[in-house]
Amino acid sequence: MSHMNRRRALQLLAALGTTGLVAGCGTDDDAGETIADGSPIKIGLVAPESGAGKAVGQDMVNGFELYLSMHDQRLGGHPVTLEKRDEGDTAKTGQAAVNDLLKQGVLALTGVANPVVMSGIRDIVEKARVPLIGSNASPLSLQSVVYIWRTSYVLDEPGRALGGYLKERMPPGSRVVVIAPEGGGSLDVVQGFRQAFGVDDPRLAGEPIWAKSSANPGENTYADDIRAALARKPDAIFCHFTGQAAIQFIRQLRRTRPSYTGPLYAPGFLTEGNVLNEVRGVLLDDDDNLLPGTIQTASNYSADLNNAANRVFASAYRKTYNVSPSTYAMASYDAAQVLDKAIRLAGPNPTPQQVNLALGKIGQIDSPRGVWQFNQPRTPQQKWYLRTVQLDGRLLSNVMVSEVATLG
């Protein structure tokens, strides 16, 4: 951090008693001197502003804007104008958002919540030769890109992390059922899980159950699929649902009779954002005690990680937005951090192509998730964590249990 950045961080964290951490979170970029002001630059942020992805989009905006506020609205010494556009929920709406930002002369792009949108804008970004720092999970099919980088992960990775974990821990003779909505990113997630667990492992109780895909499912959308899953008498369930679909799946699973009280495993999407608040009524009894049936998720981030970078980030995020940060917010914060480093390396008058080249030279990132770096496919090589849903005071929270894998 420059001296100006430290002052901003101190202002944000003073009330929390964490100012002493700021002095310890510098990086190799710290030269002890404030970098001279560069020319103004524009960064384009693409995120959903309505519909099922709105909450994810808001977290992404929050994470990027928090980094800017802690760094005097500058990246690499340049004053930043953040141009935001609505991603929508289709490849077509995402393409329109990206094309509009390119017309504005942005130095780089970031965001993109929907894997379908990421696939849909690939050719536009590559042809424009403007770097995109995607800050949500991207499809496995996105290969051989030059200008697209990701600070989140590839969609098969949480399945791989949990598949390897459960393979070592499920006893002989046990039964694991896989259930997920058809299409979208589910194919990548389920493929990762099955490959890591063992496609021919007899503990997999049949083929995956593919539920109806719906951005706004009703109260009985998954009822038949859940009954089909429970008919296989599982000892554990692996699933993949996000947002409103996650809320409805958890509610319907807990309300199905006879009730399922075994463990539920999933990528971190299942319990991110506002999901836990919405399902509180089916996870707690009348005395606010957790009902039987653990929910454990694999994620590249947990808000309670005990490292200096996360203590600074999570404290500032809670102070600014009055909620704990999600993996979506963290990955967007890191996208800003990555751009900060790359733009600095690109020199006083950076072009998109120079920034893209610099992205390959930034090395390790001191992130709230832990230290990571880009691999050859331009995604993070990073740790994965097992989290469990627990009460933290009166709030339901994702609490880190252990590291389960390093992937990427």
mmCIF file of C-alpha atoms in Angstrom:
data_model
loop_
_atom_site.group_PDB
_atom_site.id
_atom_site.type_symbol
_atom_site.label_atom_id
_atom_site.label_comp_id
_atom_site.label_asym_id
_atom_site.label_seq_id
_atom_site.Cartn_x
_atom_site.Cartn_y
_atom_site.Cartn_z
ATOM 1 C CA MET A 1 0.000 0.000 0.000
ATOM 2 C CA SER A 2 1.069 3.581 -0.541
ATOM 3 C CA HIS A 3 0.894 6.045 2.356
ATOM 4 C CA MET A 4 -2.397 7.319 0.969
ATOM 5 C CA ASN A 5 -3.785 3.792 0.884
ATOM 6 C CA ARG A 6 -2.712 3.172 4.456
ATOM 7 C CA ARG A 7 -4.490 6.335 5.589
ATOM 8 C CA ARG A 8 -7.705 5.186 3.926
ATOM 9 C CA ALA A 9 -7.452 1.718 5.441
ATOM 10 C CA LEU A 10 -6.753 3.216 8.860
ATOM 11 C CA GLN A 11 -9.864 5.374 8.570
ATOM 12 C CA LEU A 12 -12.009 2.351 7.688
ATOM 13 C CA LEU A 13 -10.604 0.081 10.402
ATOM 14 C CA ALA A 14 -9.950 2.413 13.336
ATOM 15 C CA ALA A 15 -13.366 1.823 14.886
ATOM 16 C CA LEU A 16 -12.761 -1.930 14.795
ATOM 17 C CA GLY A 17 -9.449 -1.898 16.628
ATOM 18 C CA THR A 18 -7.651 -3.571 13.720
ATOM 19 C CA THR A 19 -5.432 -0.703 12.625
ATOM 20 C CA GLY A 20 -2.333 -2.506 13.753
ATOM 21 C CA LEU A 21 -2.946 -5.093 11.044
ATOM 22 C CA VAL A 22 -2.627 -2.575 8.255
ATOM 23 C CA ALA A 23 1.037 -2.051 8.915
ATOM 24 C CA GLY A 24 1.605 -5.766 8.492
ATOM 25 C CA CYS A 25 -0.249 -6.323 5.240
ATOM 26 C CA GLY A 26 2.124 -4.628 2.818
ATOM 27 C CA THR A 27 3.378 -6.375 -0.305
ATOM 28 C CA ASP A 28 6.489 -6.321 -2.424
ATOM 29 C CA ASP A 29 4.961 -3.385 -4.286
ATOM 30 C CA ASP A 30 5.419 -1.132 -1.272
ATOM 31 C CA ALA A 31 8.224 1.263 -2.132
ATOM 32 C CA GLY A 32 7.699 3.537 0.852
ATOM 33 C CA GLU A 33 6.714 6.399 -1.422
ATOM 34 C CA THR A 34 3.415 7.510 -2.874
ATOM 35 C CA ILE A 35 3.267 6.869 -6.608
ATOM 36 C CA ALA A 36 2.752 9.978 -8.697
ATOM 37 C CA ASP A 37 -0.733 10.412 -10.095
ATOM 38 C CA GLY A 38 -1.188 8.834 -13.499
ATOM 39 C CA SER A 39 -3.720 9.699 -16.168
ATOM 40 C CA PRO A 40 -7.358 8.756 -15.477
ATOM 41 C CA ILE A 41 -8.489 5.303 -16.587
ATOM 42 C CA LYS A 42 -11.823 3.525 -16.998
ATOM 43 C CA ILE A 43 -12.562 0.015 -15.768
ATOM 44 C CA GLY A 44 -15.743 -1.751 -16.885
ATOM 45 C CA LEU A 45 -17.622 -3.937 -14.400
ATOM 46 C CA VAL A 46 -20.261 -6.355 -15.717
ATOM 47 C CA ALA A 47 -22.655 -7.803 -13.125
ATOM 48 C CA PRO A 48 -26.368 -8.667 -12.858
ATOM 49 C CA GLU A 49 -28.437 -5.826 -11.429
ATOM 50 C CA SER A 50 -31.778 -7.651 -11.204
ATOM 51 C CA GLY A 51 -33.300 -11.115 -11.225
ATOM 52 C CA ALA A 52 -31.914 -14.265 -9.646
ATOM 53 C CA GLY A 53 -28.312 -13.076 -9.881
ATOM 54 C CA LYS A 54 -28.830 -9.657 -8.294
ATOM 55 C CA ALA A 55 -27.410 -10.599 -4.873
ATOM 56 C CA VAL A 56 -24.278 -12.088 -6.445
ATOM 57 C CA GLY A 57 -23.881 -9.032 -8.640
ATOM 58 C CA GLN A 58 -24.156 -6.681 -5.687
ATOM 59 C CA ASP A 59 -21.484 -8.602 -3.792
ATOM 60 C CA MET A 60 -19.190 -8.350 -6.803
ATOM 61 C CA VAL A 61 -19.724 -4.600 -7.037
ATOM 62 C CA ASN A 62 -19.202 -4.227 -3.279
ATOM 63 C CA GLY A 63 -15.912 -6.098 -3.306
ATOM 64 C CA PHE A 64 -14.431 -4.092 -6.176
ATOM 65 C CA GLU A 65 -15.636 -0.744 -4.816
ATOM 66 C CA LEU A 66 -14.269 -1.563 -1.353
ATOM 67 C CA TYR A 67 -10.797 -2.080 -2.787
ATOM 68 C CA LEU A 68 -11.036 1.240 -4.624
ATOM 69 C CA SER A 69 -12.201 3.058 -1.484
ATOM 70 C CA MET A 70 -9.258 1.629 0.463
ATOM 71 C CA HIS A 71 -6.850 2.728 -2.277
ATOM 72 C CA ASP A 72 -8.018 6.306 -2.869
ATOM 73 C CA GLN A 73 -10.012 5.347 -5.977
ATOM 74 C CA ARG A 74 -6.786 4.481 -7.803
ATOM 75 C CA LEU A 75 -5.390 1.427 -9.519
ATOM 76 C CA GLY A 76 -1.683 1.386 -10.277
ATOM 77 C CA GLY A 77 -1.472 5.082 -9.405
ATOM 78 C CA HIS A 78 -4.230 6.074 -11.880
ATOM 79 C CA PRO A 79 -7.542 7.669 -10.830
ATOM 80 C CA VAL A 80 -10.313 5.210 -11.751
ATOM 81 C CA THR A 81 -13.778 5.717 -13.173
ATOM 82 C CA LEU A 82 -15.738 2.509 -12.644
ATOM 83 C CA GLU A 83 -18.240 2.005 -15.456
ATOM 84 C CA LYS A 84 -20.919 -0.511 -14.410
ATOM 85 C CA ARG A 85 -23.259 -2.329 -16.787
ATOM 86 C CA ASP A 86 -26.066 -4.811 -16.192
ATOM 87 C CA GLU A 87 -25.054 -8.313 -17.195
ATOM 88 C CA GLY A 88 -28.639 -9.523 -17.419
ATOM 89 C CA ASP A 89 -29.211 -13.266 -17.411
ATOM 90 C CA THR A 90 -28.426 -14.383 -20.966
ATOM 91 C CA ALA A 91 -25.416 -14.469 -23.258
ATOM 92 C CA LYS A 92 -27.087 -11.809 -25.418
ATOM 93 C CA THR A 93 -27.536 -9.310 -22.575
ATOM 94 C CA GLY A 94 -23.978 -9.936 -21.412
ATOM 95 C CA GLN A 95 -22.649 -9.329 -24.913
ATOM 96 C CA ALA A 96 -24.529 -6.023 -25.100
ATOM 97 C CA ALA A 97 -23.027 -4.909 -21.773
ATOM 98 C CA VAL A 98 -19.487 -5.764 -22.843
ATOM 99 C CA ASN A 99 -19.853 -4.116 -26.263
ATOM 100 C CA ASP A 100 -21.100 -0.926 -24.628
ATOM 101 C CA LEU A 101 -18.151 -0.838 -22.219
ATOM 102 C CA LEU A 102 -15.673 -1.409 -25.028
ATOM 103 C CA LYS A 103 -17.127 1.609 -26.813
ATOM 104 C CA GLN A 104 -16.389 3.642 -23.660
ATOM 105 C CA GLY A 105 -12.674 2.870 -24.053
ATOM 106 C CA VAL A 106 -12.201 0.845 -20.859
ATOM 107 C CA LEU A 107 -8.678 -0.272 -20.030
ATOM 108 C CA ALA A 108 -9.935 -3.571 -18.627
ATOM 109 C CA LEU A 109 -13.121 -5.461 -17.795
ATOM 110 C CA THR A 110 -14.133 -7.366 -14.684
ATOM 111 C CA GLY A 111 -17.122 -9.143 -13.138
ATOM 112 C CA VAL A 112 -19.407 -11.617 -14.978
ATOM 113 C CA ALA A 113 -21.520 -13.761 -12.656
ATOM 114 C CA ASN A 114 -23.125 -16.225 -15.081
ATOM 115 C CA PRO A 115 -20.993 -18.967 -16.700
ATOM 116 C CA VAL A 116 -23.301 -18.823 -19.725
ATOM 117 C CA VAL A 117 -22.487 -15.131 -20.147
ATOM 118 C CA MET A 118 -18.776 -15.821 -19.763
ATOM 119 C CA SER A 119 -18.909 -18.312 -22.627
ATOM 120 C CA GLY A 120 -21.006 -15.911 -24.684
ATOM 121 C CA ILE A 121 -18.583 -12.977 -24.425
ATOM 122 C CA ARG A 122 -15.396 -14.963 -24.942
ATOM 123 C CA ASP A 123 -14.951 -14.154 -28.641
ATOM 124 C CA ILE A 124 -15.819 -10.471 -28.163
ATOM 125 C CA VAL A 125 -13.178 -10.049 -25.459
ATOM 126 C CA GLU A 126 -10.502 -11.972 -27.332
ATOM 127 C CA LYS A 127 -11.120 -10.008 -30.527
ATOM 128 C CA ALA A 128 -11.085 -6.649 -28.697
ATOM 129 C CA ARG A 129 -7.793 -7.571 -26.966
ATOM 130 C CA VAL A 130 -8.965 -6.009 -23.699
ATOM 131 C CA PRO A 131 -8.257 -8.046 -20.546
ATOM 132 C CA LEU A 132 -11.203 -9.389 -18.586
ATOM 133 C CA ILE A 133 -10.700 -10.373 -14.937
ATOM 134 C CA GLY A 134 -13.677 -12.641 -14.296
ATOM 135 C CA SER A 135 -14.640 -12.713 -10.622
ATOM 136 C CA ASN A 136 -17.045 -15.639 -10.470
ATOM 137 C CA ALA A 137 -16.751 -19.325 -11.317
ATOM 138 C CA SER A 138 -16.272 -20.022 -15.007
ATOM 139 C CA PRO A 139 -17.091 -23.046 -17.167
ATOM 140 C CA LEU A 140 -14.655 -25.880 -17.758
ATOM 141 C CA SER A 141 -15.106 -25.383 -21.513
ATOM 142 C CA LEU A 142 -13.443 -21.944 -21.404
ATOM 143 C CA GLN A 143 -10.015 -22.975 -22.660
ATOM 144 C CA SER A 144 -7.126 -21.467 -24.657
ATOM 145 C CA VAL A 145 -7.955 -17.848 -23.856
ATOM 146 C CA VAL A 146 -5.425 -15.023 -23.981
ATOM 147 C CA TYR A 147 -7.316 -12.035 -22.584
ATOM 148 C CA ILE A 148 -9.629 -13.741 -20.049
ATOM 149 C CA TRP A 149 -8.329 -14.273 -16.507
ATOM 150 C CA ARG A 150 -10.299 -15.527 -13.487
ATOM 151 C CA THR A 151 -9.871 -14.673 -9.787
ATOM 152 C CA SER A 152 -12.518 -17.182 -8.705
ATOM 153 C CA TYR A 153 -12.209 -20.770 -9.983
ATOM 154 C CA VAL A 154 -13.272 -23.281 -12.639
ATOM 155 C CA LEU A 155 -16.629 -24.897 -11.944
ATOM 156 C CA ASP A 156 -15.391 -28.465 -11.578
ATOM 157 C CA GLU A 157 -13.030 -27.558 -8.728
ATOM 158 C CA PRO A 158 -15.457 -27.511 -5.737
ATOM 159 C CA GLY A 159 -16.760 -30.898 -6.884
ATOM 160 C CA ARG A 160 -13.192 -32.199 -7.149
ATOM 161 C CA ALA A 161 -12.382 -30.888 -3.670
ATOM 162 C CA LEU A 162 -15.409 -32.565 -2.077
ATOM 163 C CA GLY A 163 -15.141 -35.718 -4.175
ATOM 164 C CA GLY A 164 -11.591 -36.340 -2.994
ATOM 165 C CA TYR A 165 -12.529 -35.511 0.597
ATOM 166 C CA LEU A 166 -15.540 -37.870 0.722
ATOM 167 C CA LYS A 167 -13.735 -40.654 -1.125
ATOM 168 C CA GLU A 168 -11.373 -40.963 1.840
ATOM 169 C CA ARG A 169 -14.039 -40.620 4.519
ATOM 170 C CA MET A 170 -17.195 -42.463 3.430
ATOM 171 C CA PRO A 171 -17.090 -45.999 4.902
ATOM 172 C CA PRO A 172 -17.447 -49.132 2.751
ATOM 173 C CA GLY A 173 -21.065 -49.951 2.001
ATOM 174 C CA SER A 174 -22.258 -46.362 2.381
ATOM 175 C CA ARG A 175 -24.354 -44.651 -0.297
ATOM 176 C CA VAL A 176 -23.882 -41.172 -1.771
ATOM 177 C CA VAL A 177 -26.591 -39.635 -3.956
ATOM 178 C CA VAL A 178 -25.870 -36.778 -6.365
ATOM 179 C CA ILE A 179 -28.622 -34.308 -7.238
ATOM 180 C CA ALA A 180 -28.340 -31.065 -9.233
ATOM 181 C CA PRO A 181 -30.367 -28.973 -11.689
ATOM 182 C CA GLU A 182 -29.893 -29.956 -15.300
ATOM 183 C CA GLY A 183 -27.748 -27.757 -17.536
ATOM 184 C CA GLY A 184 -25.763 -24.657 -16.669
ATOM 185 C CA GLY A 185 -22.713 -25.165 -14.506
ATOM 186 C CA SER A 186 -24.062 -28.347 -12.899
ATOM 187 C CA LEU A 187 -22.451 -30.613 -15.490
ATOM 188 C CA ASP A 188 -18.985 -29.279 -14.618
ATOM 189 C CA VAL A 189 -19.601 -29.457 -10.857
ATOM 190 C CA VAL A 190 -20.982 -33.003 -10.945
ATOM 191 C CA GLN A 191 -18.277 -34.163 -13.342
ATOM 192 C CA GLY A 192 -15.599 -32.872 -10.987
ATOM 193 C CA PHE A 193 -17.198 -34.624 -8.012
ATOM 194 C CA ARG A 194 -17.690 -37.967 -9.739
ATOM 195 C CA GLN A 195 -14.202 -38.051 -11.218
ATOM 196 C CA ALA A 196 -12.561 -37.289 -7.871
ATOM 197 C CA PHE A 197 -14.799 -39.694 -5.930
ATOM 198 C CA GLY A 198 -14.586 -42.417 -8.587
ATOM 199 C CA VAL A 199 -17.161 -42.806 -11.342
ATOM 200 C CA ASP A 200 -17.268 -46.579 -10.791
ATOM 201 C CA ASP A 201 -17.105 -46.415 -6.993
ATOM 202 C CA PRO A 202 -19.923 -48.644 -5.667
ATOM 203 C CA ARG A 203 -20.653 -46.079 -2.959
ATOM 204 C CA LEU A 204 -22.189 -43.799 -5.619
ATOM 205 C CA ALA A 205 -25.870 -44.687 -5.427
ATOM 206 C CA GLY A 206 -26.771 -44.696 -9.110
ATOM 207 C CA GLU A 207 -26.536 -41.983 -11.746
ATOM 208 C CA PRO A 208 -27.007 -38.319 -10.798
ATOM 209 C CA ILE A 209 -30.570 -37.103 -10.375
ATOM 210 C CA TRP A 210 -31.063 -34.117 -12.673
ATOM 211 C CA ALA A 211 -33.680 -31.758 -11.263
ATOM 212 C CA LYS A 212 -35.577 -29.154 -13.227
ATOM 213 C CA SER A 213 -33.512 -26.014 -13.841
ATOM 214 C CA SER A 214 -35.301 -22.856 -12.703
ATOM 215 C CA ALA A 215 -34.054 -19.416 -11.671
ATOM 216 C CA ASN A 216 -37.190 -18.910 -9.557
ATOM 217 C CA PRO A 217 -38.367 -22.347 -8.400
ATOM 218 C CA GLY A 218 -41.644 -22.819 -6.572
ATOM 219 C CA GLU A 219 -42.288 -24.487 -3.231
ATOM 220 C CA ASN A 220 -42.654 -27.946 -4.789
ATOM 221 C CA THR A 221 -40.255 -27.711 -7.740
ATOM 222 C CA TYR A 222 -37.804 -30.250 -6.307
ATOM 223 C CA ALA A 223 -40.239 -32.438 -4.355
ATOM 224 C CA ASP A 224 -40.285 -35.375 -6.780
ATOM 225 C CA ASP A 225 -36.524 -35.272 -7.274
ATOM 226 C CA ILE A 226 -35.907 -35.213 -3.519
ATOM 227 C CA ARG A 227 -38.228 -38.183 -3.014
ATOM 228 C CA ALA A 228 -36.352 -40.050 -5.752
ATOM 229 C CA ALA A 229 -33.054 -39.260 -4.012
ATOM 230 C CA LEU A 230 -34.291 -40.384 -0.598
ATOM 231 C CA ALA A 231 -35.681 -43.599 -2.088
ATOM 232 C CA ARG A 232 -32.054 -44.636 -2.674
ATOM 233 C CA LYS A 233 -31.524 -44.504 1.117
ATOM 234 C CA PRO A 234 -28.451 -42.252 1.048
ATOM 235 C CA ASP A 235 -25.934 -41.872 3.851
ATOM 236 C CA ALA A 236 -24.892 -38.556 2.279
ATOM 237 C CA ILE A 237 -26.164 -36.235 -0.447
ATOM 238 C CA PHE A 238 -24.009 -34.146 -2.775
ATOM 239 C CA CYS A 239 -25.871 -31.329 -4.520
ATOM 240 C CA HIS A 240 -25.318 -28.152 -6.507
ATOM 241 C CA PHE A 241 -27.817 -25.305 -6.160
ATOM 242 C CA THR A 242 -27.358 -21.536 -6.001
ATOM 243 C CA GLY A 243 -29.353 -18.466 -4.985
ATOM 244 C CA GLN A 244 -33.124 -18.901 -4.932
ATOM 245 C CA ALA A 245 -32.773 -22.489 -6.106
ATOM 246 C CA ALA A 246 -30.545 -23.231 -3.091
ATOM 247 C CA ILE A 247 -33.105 -21.710 -0.747
ATOM 248 C CA GLN A 248 -35.934 -23.802 -2.141
ATOM 249 C CA PHE A 249 -33.899 -27.009 -2.283
ATOM 250 C CA ILE A 250 -32.858 -26.788 1.375
ATOM 251 C CA ARG A 251 -36.392 -25.937 2.471
ATOM 252 C CA GLN A 252 -37.949 -28.768 0.495
ATOM 253 C CA LEU A 253 -35.325 -31.297 1.566
ATOM 254 C CA ARG A 254 -35.911 -30.496 5.251
ATOM 255 C CA ARG A 255 -39.712 -30.563 4.886
ATOM 256 C CA THR A 256 -39.879 -33.884 3.034
ATOM 257 C CA ARG A 257 -41.188 -36.707 5.218
ATOM 258 C CA PRO A 258 -39.669 -38.893 6.389
ATOM 259 C CA SER A 259 -37.089 -36.159 6.891
ATOM 260 C CA TYR A 260 -33.477 -36.593 5.820
ATOM 261 C CA THR A 261 -31.059 -36.003 8.695
ATOM 262 C CA GLY A 262 -27.823 -37.114 7.052
ATOM 263 C CA PRO A 263 -25.069 -34.768 5.870
ATOM 264 C CA LEU A 264 -25.557 -32.508 2.852
ATOM 265 C CA TYR A 265 -22.431 -31.590 0.861
ATOM 266 C CA ALA A 266 -22.192 -28.947 -1.839
ATOM 267 C CA PRO A 267 -20.038 -26.265 -3.428
ATOM 268 C CA GLY A 268 -20.039 -23.059 -1.382
ATOM 269 C CA PHE A 269 -22.740 -21.548 -3.620
ATOM 270 C CA LEU A 270 -25.351 -23.469 -1.612
ATOM 271 C CA THR A 271 -24.965 -21.307 1.497
ATOM 272 C CA GLU A 272 -23.488 -18.047 0.160
ATOM 273 C CA GLY A 273 -25.108 -14.610 0.304
ATOM 274 C CA ASN A 274 -28.538 -14.422 1.929
ATOM 275 C CA VAL A 275 -29.340 -18.151 1.684
ATOM 276 C CA LEU A 276 -28.780 -18.968 5.365
ATOM 277 C CA ASN A 277 -31.037 -16.149 6.504
ATOM 278 C CA GLU A 278 -33.796 -17.438 4.233
ATOM 279 C CA VAL A 279 -33.588 -21.070 5.407
ATOM 280 C CA ARG A 280 -33.209 -20.327 9.113
ATOM 281 C CA GLY A 281 -36.727 -21.593 9.826
ATOM 282 C CA VAL A 282 -35.991 -25.137 8.615
ATOM 283 C CA LEU A 283 -32.509 -25.424 10.124
ATOM 284 C CA LEU A 284 -33.348 -24.351 13.703
ATOM 285 C CA ASP A 285 -35.923 -25.568 16.228
ATOM 286 C CA ASP A 286 -38.199 -23.306 18.276
ATOM 287 C CA ASP A 287 -35.397 -22.714 20.769
ATOM 288 C CA ASP A 288 -32.952 -21.685 18.009
ATOM 289 C CA ASN A 289 -30.919 -24.882 18.244
ATOM 290 C CA LEU A 290 -29.589 -26.531 15.102
ATOM 291 C CA LEU A 291 -31.740 -29.440 13.967
ATOM 292 C CA PRO A 292 -30.070 -32.762 13.003
ATOM 293 C CA GLY A 293 -28.423 -32.842 9.593
ATOM 294 C CA THR A 294 -25.146 -31.057 8.885
ATOM 295 C CA ILE A 295 -24.573 -28.870 5.840
ATOM 296 C CA GLN A 296 -20.960 -28.724 4.707
ATOM 297 C CA THR A 297 -19.629 -26.873 1.699
ATOM 298 C CA ALA A 298 -16.337 -26.544 -0.143
ATOM 299 C CA SER A 299 -15.195 -23.033 -0.998
ATOM 300 C CA ASN A 300 -12.038 -21.125 -1.845
ATOM 301 C CA TYR A 301 -12.950 -18.644 0.907
ATOM 302 C CA SER A 302 -14.420 -18.418 4.377
ATOM 303 C CA ALA A 303 -15.055 -15.095 6.076
ATOM 304 C CA ASP A 304 -13.476 -16.389 9.309
ATOM 305 C CA LEU A 305 -10.081 -17.263 7.816
ATOM 306 C CA ASN A 306 -7.346 -16.162 10.196
ATOM 307 C CA ASN A 307 -4.815 -14.310 8.087
ATOM 308 C CA ALA A 308 -3.794 -10.655 8.032
ATOM 309 C CA ALA A 309 -5.220 -9.905 4.589
ATOM 310 C CA ASN A 310 -8.606 -11.349 5.528
ATOM 311 C CA ARG A 311 -8.762 -9.600 8.878
ATOM 312 C CA VAL A 312 -8.328 -6.291 7.058
ATOM 313 C CA PHE A 313 -10.725 -7.151 4.240
ATOM 314 C CA ALA A 314 -13.486 -8.774 6.301
ATOM 315 C CA SER A 315 -13.431 -6.046 8.953
ATOM 316 C CA ALA A 316 -13.619 -3.272 6.360
ATOM 317 C CA TYR A 317 -16.357 -5.109 4.460
ATOM 318 C CA ARG A 318 -18.500 -5.588 7.568
ATOM 319 C CA LYS A 319 -18.006 -1.951 8.572
ATOM 320 C CA THR A 320 -18.962 -0.702 5.110
ATOM 321 C CA TYR A 321 -21.844 -3.052 4.226
ATOM 322 C CA ASN A 322 -22.997 -4.437 7.613
ATOM 323 C CA VAL A 323 -22.690 -8.052 6.448
ATOM 324 C CA SER A 324 -19.918 -10.616 6.228
ATOM 325 C CA PRO A 325 -18.207 -10.917 2.847
ATOM 326 C CA SER A 326 -18.996 -13.774 0.464
ATOM 327 C CA THR A 327 -16.660 -15.529 -1.937
ATOM 328 C CA TYR A 328 -18.186 -13.366 -4.697
ATOM 329 C CA ALA A 329 -17.141 -10.178 -2.903
ATOM 330 C CA MET A 330 -13.688 -11.572 -2.102
ATOM 331 C CA ALA A 331 -12.984 -12.593 -5.702
ATOM 332 C CA SER A 332 -14.033 -9.150 -6.948
ATOM 333 C CA TYR A 333 -11.826 -7.471 -4.343
ATOM 334 C CA ASP A 334 -8.970 -9.632 -5.618
ATOM 335 C CA ALA A 335 -9.809 -8.685 -9.203
ATOM 336 C CA ALA A 336 -9.200 -5.056 -8.241
ATOM 337 C CA GLN A 337 -5.986 -6.040 -6.477
ATOM 338 C CA VAL A 338 -4.786 -7.939 -9.553
ATOM 339 C CA LEU A 339 -5.529 -4.961 -11.810
ATOM 340 C CA ASP A 340 -3.789 -2.622 -9.374
ATOM 341 C CA LYS A 341 -0.589 -4.658 -9.654
ATOM 342 C CA ALA A 342 -0.794 -5.174 -13.421
ATOM 343 C CA ILE A 343 -1.521 -1.534 -14.242
ATOM 344 C CA ARG A 344 1.388 -0.464 -12.048
ATOM 345 C CA LEU A 345 3.682 -2.853 -13.927
ATOM 346 C CA ALA A 346 2.369 -1.684 -17.305
ATOM 347 C CA GLY A 347 3.888 1.775 -16.862
ATOM 348 C CA PRO A 348 2.676 5.386 -16.898
ATOM 349 C CA ASN A 349 0.569 5.140 -20.079
ATOM 350 C CA PRO A 350 -0.845 1.615 -20.058
ATOM 351 C CA THR A 351 -2.707 0.046 -22.956
ATOM 352 C CA PRO A 352 -5.029 -2.947 -22.585
ATOM 353 C CA GLN A 353 -2.434 -5.148 -24.268
ATOM 354 C CA GLN A 354 0.318 -3.993 -21.893
ATOM 355 C CA VAL A 355 -1.927 -4.656 -18.903
ATOM 356 C CA ASN A 356 -2.674 -8.132 -20.232
ATOM 357 C CA LEU A 357 1.036 -8.900 -20.537
ATOM 358 C CA ALA A 358 1.622 -7.539 -17.038
ATOM 359 C CA LEU A 359 -1.034 -9.860 -15.593
ATOM 360 C CA GLY A 360 1.270 -12.760 -16.328
ATOM 361 C CA LYS A 361 4.050 -11.178 -14.293
ATOM 362 C CA ILE A 362 2.348 -10.186 -11.041
ATOM 363 C CA GLY A 363 3.282 -13.347 -9.133
ATOM 364 C CA GLN A 364 1.678 -14.194 -5.811
ATOM 365 C CA ILE A 365 -1.411 -12.392 -4.508
ATOM 366 C CA ASP A 366 -1.719 -11.805 -0.755
ATOM 367 C CA SER A 367 -5.448 -12.482 -0.705
ATOM 368 C CA PRO A 368 -8.105 -12.792 2.014
ATOM 369 C CA ARG A 369 -8.443 -16.434 0.912
ATOM 370 C CA GLY A 370 -4.718 -17.029 1.431
ATOM 371 C CA VAL A 371 -1.798 -16.602 -0.956
ATOM 372 C CA TRP A 372 -2.485 -17.681 -4.550
ATOM 373 C CA GLN A 373 -1.145 -17.135 -8.045
ATOM 374 C CA PHE A 374 -2.344 -17.534 -11.632
ATOM 375 C CA ASN A 375 -1.648 -20.865 -13.314
ATOM 376 C CA GLN A 376 -1.132 -21.392 -17.041
ATOM 377 C CA PRO A 377 -4.898 -21.449 -17.865
ATOM 378 C CA ARG A 378 -5.174 -18.011 -16.150
ATOM 379 C CA THR A 379 -7.091 -19.254 -13.104
ATOM 380 C CA PRO A 380 -5.943 -19.346 -9.454
ATOM 381 C CA GLN A 381 -3.838 -22.078 -7.953
ATOM 382 C CA GLN A 382 -5.364 -21.958 -4.485
ATOM 383 C CA LYS A 383 -6.478 -23.738 -1.345
ATOM 384 C CA TRP A 384 -9.971 -25.137 -0.837
ATOM 385 C CA TYR A 385 -11.697 -25.169 2.537
ATOM 386 C CA LEU A 386 -14.397 -27.302 4.095
ATOM 387 C CA ARG A 387 -16.996 -25.183 5.883
ATOM 388 C CA THR A 388 -19.916 -26.199 8.078
ATOM 389 C CA VAL A 389 -23.111 -24.284 8.853
ATOM 390 C CA GLN A 390 -23.146 -23.317 12.538
ATOM 391 C CA LEU A 391 -24.640 -20.724 14.823
ATOM 392 C CA ASP A 392 -22.348 -17.780 15.449
ATOM 393 C CA GLY A 393 -24.197 -16.098 18.276
ATOM 394 C CA ARG A 394 -27.704 -15.868 16.821
ATOM 395 C CA LEU A 395 -26.570 -15.833 13.197
ATOM 396 C CA LEU A 396 -26.201 -18.865 10.952
ATOM 397 C CA SER A 397 -22.739 -18.767 9.435
ATOM 398 C CA ASN A 398 -20.308 -20.775 7.329
ATOM 399 C CA VAL A 399 -17.515 -21.771 9.699
ATOM 400 C CA MET A 400 -14.213 -23.087 8.350
ATOM 401 C CA VAL A 401 -13.421 -26.655 9.437
ATOM 402 C CA SER A 402 -10.224 -27.520 7.583
ATOM 403 C CA GLU A 403 -8.306 -27.295 4.335
ATOM 404 C CA VAL A 404 -9.307 -30.073 1.944
ATOM 405 C CA ALA A 405 -7.279 -29.511 -1.234
ATOM 406 C CA THR A 406 -5.025 -27.280 -3.285
ATOM 407 C CA LEU A 407 -6.261 -27.095 -6.871
ATOM 408 C CA GLY A 408 -5.452 -25.199 -10.015
#
